[in-house]
């Protein structure tokens, strides 16, 4: 954490100085905004939190409910999401409060007495080294709280406007500015007490599976009809089932069940298989009661006892995988949009799936983390509006992959356990196969399955051999390093904050220290002085040198042999009102055995490598340190000179 | 973190339910309290935060200043203090915001050109494995903030009463209750606007080196007269001195200087040697200016440049080590007090030293962490008042040791570097010797030097061979373990919260799982059922089984081979309104190489061991698991049956 750059300021450094005029008026919606976000769920709040950090961008977020969520539906937080929370500066709060998922256990009908269940396997939840963060479980409402606190403390002091229901939107393509007009109902105690109008440059519908924004755009979710009812309940219970604090998948003769331990050490979520539905039957028609849910869970867990003491929340749902074929109003086909978009949807508004893979909340937040920096770049004049087309182009295909995975997973989960020779019944899913499928797809459930295709913001993989562990199109996989200026062990990826900046991680080659002749020295000189340097072209005069491109260098030498004060200007820049040196740009490998980032991520030790990372932490490019023209061409394709 | 025990409750789990009537009335002091704390510095706040957690105890904390501290003097936070912050549940906030001290570098006059300085050594600041926490630096005001937040969120909603100046106290030994009467001036804008009176059971003066409480008790600080002036300044500066982000000790021909990097990545504290004072001269008479301080620092750092841009805080002080010979009003000599005490002093009120060892704030907080649980135990009727005599008996001697260390350290630090054959001048301190002294005393500066002598609350070391790494009288040295119920890697010592409870860490012997025959099984049976069991004698009927003694078991087996549901009642207790099981009592060794707690802490694998840990995290006893009578006798000596 860096602070006091512009002079010492007492108090909490996370409460940033308010930008002029940044007060929240709960009574009135602003007449004109840059971005109007509809819905304050995980997708909406991730976007709002991202945009709240830019004091030049006017954001408004409206929510139909009368106040913040108290009790959430979603709970699983994938490793990838934790990495994003780190970029938003609150990962440590989640780590502290959440339940950590460490192992998963698998149960099936006992071979000798199939009416009983027996444990048939354990697997580590997350493979070693997949992420520096664990897979955790925490009430969605608390995640909202952390975002809301961040927004309140941001320069724009952004807060949601509650009790506003989206009515309609109109896009006037001929308008000079603020082309989208949105009408909203003002609610009070559930009653409509007025209608307000907001004109926006962009509108993002984060309003859930029944999205009114999506309907207004004429888009729809397409996919499987649901055909299987599941119940879910959060319980405080007494049980002798030994794995109640593990994530456990139980297949029994009486149906299937999933145990998800929850935060606080006592609460547990149970997903309980209920009935198969008829072709066009809806779960609502079944009138499934809590008592039925509990009874089903008790049958499945037999011979173990389950005595439910309190049920803070429960629900019954149908499994169904549905998706929208595009996420914006650009029309045209996916890769050849007819225009630049003005209205977007994100999260459950564009894809729904079963909760089994624990992906709903996670994937929704990744949607708007993808969109947020793009909107900011366009609104700040850093990038041409065409950048916005990449949102749907990138997010729709990866959601399709998720849905395919989820369909398979949910099907296995709803199937009964095959018994084979030693038990009954025949058919169904082999428990060993079920366990194997879980293990094989660990990367997916951890949120690491996303791999963007080449585009204007995602380079080809022509130089991938220079950094095999940093795969272009996937998220930047952090690794431990040592900061040269103070020998502090840090995580390299944690340099990547949700601040809309690009990170250029320059791994030094054998040339080593940034001498003028080395690849790294040449890169620094190029970026600092060349007329076609992206840094010179796209950074506003007077702004800090690293305000658009944040260059970091990683050397192969131990930190003791390096001196930050003799580094090139870009690696020891002077910043802020007082022109103070920034000491946090240069790193060495972690000297602990097996922890050298060059080995861990397969960096070419002779040549080094430049890893270009987007503001959403995805790797945009891997280039030779000397590929100055390629680097310039990459950014010239979508950025706007100042 | 455990929560939802008595039913699900939305919101921040660290905001505890308020006890009835727990509102803060800033305008009026309560007429009667259990404990009146004078002064809201680190000592006062540590005590207040501890007591605030007990809803049956009425605490009042008064402060002469008109509001919370904005800018602190102290900044160094020792590893031991971080361990205590973990017990108060805010270590992660400090870790996030603080500057970490990783290495210390040493500079001396250049051998060839003595008017220049050269680096002659680096040492790791904290030896590996000394603590799970690093040594960090953070503004004292922020530490105050964390305590104040904790107090506001505690059941008693405790907040300081500001603008109250202590006037006098009277102890009426014949009073039936609330024998201490304290008079305080109410201030407004520095003017006295009234006098208030508070009657208290106990009063604790945490009012600094010029303590009015100490004076009212007729006690005084005794020690060296100061004879050397030092300046200290927090600066935002531009420099080419390469170690400005390391803790650095610089000895030059122009005097000595210490660099302490500060939080936020830009701020630095410099301790600068100024003049030697005459025998009875005071530093105030020298009128040393900030300009002189800066000039001295520039001379010492030559040939490196130091361009100071902003100085948020600076001061000039004399080094002096002074101490009070007792910390309470019990009179009598140290180990044979004439009575049980009613008035105490803590922190700078009883010991002052140079800031060089970075111990002032740390040691002060440990004073009241020692006192807090004792006051709580007596006020709750758990222990006889004689327990309170152990505060002065324990804390005064360890402060004396600190002062002896500090005197030596400060002397070396104020001395000039010896040059020997290759340079000038002769005499002074050998830089290599200086570095060696620093290394040798690392445990002291980390806060691990405290070793309490045998007393009613500190057993002899007769069974120390059963757990060589848990030395009786020193703080419980945490180690990594795996929680059996959910395979989560945790730190064993983090079970020890600042909640006034005793921890009984039972390390299983070769008997292994808690069968009735094993030492551990026997211990559980004894504690649960024997008439002379401390747990039965001292736990109120109806209270949770672990509300006074929190038994935790550590087995030698991997967690996969253990089942919490088959553990004895005390290791799988039912608690709270809903009688839910507590799943967090049983641990296995961490399977990573070299991380087995039995090896790390030298636990006797055949016999096992019972490690008894006090509410302030110090080890009270090491006993065989079978030593039931000894265990009972230990607690019978100072606890009060319910």
mmCIF file with all atom_site columns, C-alpha atoms in Angstrom, chain B residues 385-467:
data_model
loop_
_atom_site.group_PDB
_atom_site.id
_atom_site.type_symbol
_atom_site.label_atom_id
_atom_site.label_alt_id
_atom_site.label_comp_id
_atom_site.label_asym_id
_atom_site.label_entity_id
_atom_site.label_seq_id
_atom_site.pdbx_PDB_ins_code
_atom_site.Cartn_x
_atom_site.Cartn_y
_atom_site.Cartn_z
_atom_site.occupancy
_atom_site.B_iso_or_equiv
_atom_site.pdbx_formal_charge
_atom_site.auth_seq_id
_atom_site.auth_comp_id
_atom_site.auth_asym_id
_atom_site.auth_atom_id
_atom_site.pdbx_PDB_model_num
ATOM 1  C CA . UNK B 1 385 ? -7.583 -10.000 44.687 1.00 0.00 ? 385 UNK B CA 1
ATOM 2  C CA . UNK B 1 386 ? -4.101 -11.263 45.595 1.00 0.00 ? 386 UNK B CA 1
ATOM 3  C CA . UNK B 1 387 ? -3.710 -12.005 41.879 1.00 0.00 ? 387 UNK B CA 1
ATOM 4  C CA . UNK B 1 388 ? -3.331 -8.265  41.337 1.00 0.00 ? 388 UNK B CA 1
ATOM 5  C CA . UNK B 1 389 ? -0.045 -8.204  43.228 1.00 0.00 ? 389 UNK B CA 1
ATOM 6  C CA . UNK B 1 390 ? 1.523  -10.239 40.444 1.00 0.00 ? 390 UNK B CA 1
ATOM 7  C CA . UNK B 1 391 ? 1.227  -7.306  38.035 1.00 0.00 ? 391 UNK B CA 1
ATOM 8  C CA . UNK B 1 392 ? 3.979  -5.224  39.591 1.00 0.00 ? 392 UNK B CA 1
ATOM 9  C CA . UNK B 1 393 ? 5.907  -8.350  40.573 1.00 0.00 ? 393 UNK B CA 1
ATOM 10 C CA . UNK B 1 394 ? 6.032  -9.502  36.970 1.00 0.00 ? 394 UNK B CA 1
ATOM 11 C CA . UNK B 1 395 ? 6.291  -6.298  34.995 1.00 0.00 ? 395 UNK B CA 1
ATOM 12 C CA . UNK B 1 396 ? 8.762  -4.281  37.055 1.00 0.00 ? 396 UNK B CA 1
ATOM 13 C CA . UNK B 1 397 ? 11.693 -6.729  36.795 1.00 0.00 ? 397 UNK B CA 1
ATOM 14 C CA . UNK B 1 398 ? 11.298 -7.244  33.051 1.00 0.00 ? 398 UNK B CA 1
ATOM 15 C CA . UNK B 1 399 ? 11.226 -3.468  32.551 1.00 0.00 ? 399 UNK B CA 1
ATOM 16 C CA . UNK B 1 400 ? 14.443 -3.260  34.551 1.00 0.00 ? 400 UNK B CA 1
ATOM 17 C CA . UNK B 1 401 ? 16.035 -5.739  32.124 1.00 0.00 ? 401 UNK B CA 1
ATOM 18 C CA . UNK B 1 402 ? 14.787 -3.741  29.176 1.00 0.00 ? 402 UNK B CA 1
ATOM 19 C CA . UNK B 1 403 ? 16.244 -0.591  30.609 1.00 0.00 ? 403 UNK B CA 1
ATOM 20 C CA . UNK B 1 404 ? 19.622 -2.213  31.143 1.00 0.00 ? 404 UNK B CA 1
ATOM 21 C CA . UNK B 1 405 ? 19.615 -3.390  27.550 1.00 0.00 ? 405 UNK B CA 1
ATOM 22 C CA . UNK B 1 406 ? 18.457 -0.022  26.302 1.00 0.00 ? 406 UNK B CA 1
ATOM 23 C CA . UNK B 1 407 ? 21.129 1.840   28.222 1.00 0.00 ? 407 UNK B CA 1
ATOM 24 C CA . UNK B 1 408 ? 23.854 -0.235  26.598 1.00 0.00 ? 408 UNK B CA 1
ATOM 25 C CA . UNK B 1 409 ? 22.278 0.005   23.161 1.00 0.00 ? 409 UNK B CA 1
ATOM 26 C CA . UNK B 1 410 ? 21.731 3.753   23.338 1.00 0.00 ? 410 UNK B CA 1
ATOM 27 C CA . UNK B 1 411 ? 25.286 4.255   24.542 1.00 0.00 ? 411 UNK B CA 1
ATOM 28 C CA . UNK B 1 412 ? 26.714 2.327   21.619 1.00 0.00 ? 412 UNK B CA 1
ATOM 29 C CA . UNK B 1 413 ? 24.445 4.239   19.362 1.00 0.00 ? 413 UNK B CA 1
ATOM 30 C CA . UNK B 1 414 ? 25.572 7.613   20.613 1.00 0.00 ? 414 UNK B CA 1
ATOM 31 C CA . UNK B 1 415 ? 29.222 6.669   20.472 1.00 0.00 ? 415 UNK B CA 1
ATOM 32 C CA . UNK B 1 416 ? 31.303 7.291   17.418 1.00 0.00 ? 416 UNK B CA 1
ATOM 33 C CA . UNK B 1 417 ? 32.593 4.593   15.125 1.00 0.00 ? 417 UNK B CA 1
ATOM 34 C CA . UNK B 1 418 ? 36.052 3.312   15.939 1.00 0.00 ? 418 UNK B CA 1
ATOM 35 C CA . UNK B 1 419 ? 38.319 3.419   12.935 1.00 0.00 ? 419 UNK B CA 1
ATOM 36 C CA . UNK B 1 420 ? 41.362 1.494   14.078 1.00 0.00 ? 420 UNK B CA 1
ATOM 37 C CA . UNK B 1 421 ? 44.490 1.371   11.982 1.00 0.00 ? 421 UNK B CA 1
ATOM 38 C CA . UNK B 1 422 ? 42.976 2.374   8.668  1.00 0.00 ? 422 UNK B CA 1
ATOM 39 C CA . UNK B 1 423 ? 41.155 5.496   9.667  1.00 0.00 ? 423 UNK B CA 1
ATOM 40 C CA . UNK B 1 424 ? 40.379 8.083   12.274 1.00 0.00 ? 424 UNK B CA 1
ATOM 41 C CA . UNK B 1 425 ? 39.580 8.509   15.124 1.00 0.00 ? 425 UNK B CA 1
ATOM 42 C CA . UNK B 1 426 ? 40.697 5.885   17.614 1.00 0.00 ? 426 UNK B CA 1
ATOM 43 C CA . UNK B 1 427 ? 38.356 4.967   20.469 1.00 0.00 ? 427 UNK B CA 1
ATOM 44 C CA . UNK B 1 428 ? 34.587 4.736   20.138 1.00 0.00 ? 428 UNK B CA 1
ATOM 45 C CA . UNK B 1 429 ? 32.529 1.706   19.282 1.00 0.00 ? 429 UNK B CA 1
ATOM 46 C CA . UNK B 1 430 ? 33.654 -0.918  16.813 1.00 0.00 ? 430 UNK B CA 1
ATOM 47 C CA . UNK B 1 431 ? 31.039 -0.984  14.011 1.00 0.00 ? 431 UNK B CA 1
ATOM 48 C CA . UNK B 1 432 ? 31.341 -4.770  13.768 1.00 0.00 ? 432 UNK B CA 1
ATOM 49 C CA . UNK B 1 433 ? 30.715 -5.026  17.506 1.00 0.00 ? 433 UNK B CA 1
ATOM 50 C CA . UNK B 1 434 ? 27.719 -2.728  17.182 1.00 0.00 ? 434 UNK B CA 1
ATOM 51 C CA . UNK B 1 435 ? 26.252 -4.946  14.466 1.00 0.00 ? 435 UNK B CA 1
ATOM 52 C CA . UNK B 1 436 ? 26.917 -8.052  16.574 1.00 0.00 ? 436 UNK B CA 1
ATOM 53 C CA . UNK B 1 437 ? 25.153 -6.518  19.573 1.00 0.00 ? 437 UNK B CA 1
ATOM 54 C CA . UNK B 1 438 ? 22.132 -5.815  17.416 1.00 0.00 ? 438 UNK B CA 1
ATOM 55 C CA . UNK B 1 439 ? 22.025 -9.400  16.185 1.00 0.00 ? 439 UNK B CA 1
ATOM 56 C CA . UNK B 1 440 ? 22.470 -10.867 19.651 1.00 0.00 ? 440 UNK B CA 1
ATOM 57 C CA . UNK B 1 441 ? 19.613 -8.862  21.065 1.00 0.00 ? 441 UNK B CA 1
ATOM 58 C CA . UNK B 1 442 ? 17.172 -9.489  18.253 1.00 0.00 ? 442 UNK B CA 1
ATOM 59 C CA . UNK B 1 443 ? 14.902 -11.466 20.539 1.00 0.00 ? 443 UNK B CA 1
ATOM 60 C CA . UNK B 1 444 ? 14.775 -8.548  22.925 1.00 0.00 ? 444 UNK B CA 1
ATOM 61 C CA . UNK B 1 445 ? 13.853 -5.989  20.315 1.00 0.00 ? 445 UNK B CA 1
ATOM 62 C CA . UNK B 1 446 ? 11.286 -8.419  18.908 1.00 0.00 ? 446 UNK B CA 1
ATOM 63 C CA . UNK B 1 447 ? 9.630  -8.356  22.308 1.00 0.00 ? 447 UNK B CA 1
ATOM 64 C CA . UNK B 1 448 ? 10.552 -11.937 23.182 1.00 0.00 ? 448 UNK B CA 1
ATOM 65 C CA . UNK B 1 449 ? 12.906 -11.061 26.041 1.00 0.00 ? 449 UNK B CA 1
ATOM 66 C CA . UNK B 1 450 ? 10.180 -11.269 28.676 1.00 0.00 ? 450 UNK B CA 1
ATOM 67 C CA . UNK B 1 451 ? 10.528 -14.279 30.988 1.00 0.00 ? 451 UNK B CA 1
ATOM 68 C CA . UNK B 1 452 ? 8.384  -14.227 34.113 1.00 0.00 ? 452 UNK B CA 1
ATOM 69 C CA . UNK B 1 453 ? 9.666  -15.806 37.287 1.00 0.00 ? 453 UNK B CA 1
ATOM 70 C CA . UNK B 1 454 ? 7.796  -18.537 39.175 1.00 0.00 ? 454 UNK B CA 1
ATOM 71 C CA . UNK B 1 455 ? 4.796  -17.200 41.094 1.00 0.00 ? 455 UNK B CA 1
ATOM 72 C CA . UNK B 1 456 ? 1.240  -18.209 41.876 1.00 0.00 ? 456 UNK B CA 1
ATOM 73 C CA . UNK B 1 457 ? 0.473  -17.855 38.174 1.00 0.00 ? 457 UNK B CA 1
ATOM 74 C CA . UNK B 1 458 ? 3.738  -19.138 36.759 1.00 0.00 ? 458 UNK B CA 1
ATOM 75 C CA . UNK B 1 459 ? 4.722  -22.704 37.567 1.00 0.00 ? 459 UNK B CA 1
ATOM 76 C CA . UNK B 1 460 ? 8.210  -24.045 38.120 1.00 0.00 ? 460 UNK B CA 1
ATOM 77 C CA . UNK B 1 461 ? 9.899  -25.670 35.160 1.00 0.00 ? 461 UNK B CA 1
ATOM 78 C CA . UNK B 1 462 ? 9.942  -29.151 36.685 1.00 0.00 ? 462 UNK B CA 1
ATOM 79 C CA . UNK B 1 463 ? 8.345  -30.753 33.619 1.00 0.00 ? 463 UNK B CA 1
ATOM 80 C CA . UNK B 1 464 ? 9.905  -28.489 31.012 1.00 0.00 ? 464 UNK B CA 1
ATOM 81 C CA . UNK B 1 465 ? 11.497 -31.499 29.272 1.00 0.00 ? 465 UNK B CA 1
ATOM 82 C CA . UNK B 1 466 ? 8.037  -32.524 28.045 1.00 0.00 ? 466 UNK B CA 1
ATOM 83 C CA . UNK B 1 467 ? 7.821  -29.412 25.852 1.00 0.00 ? 467 UNK B CA 1
#
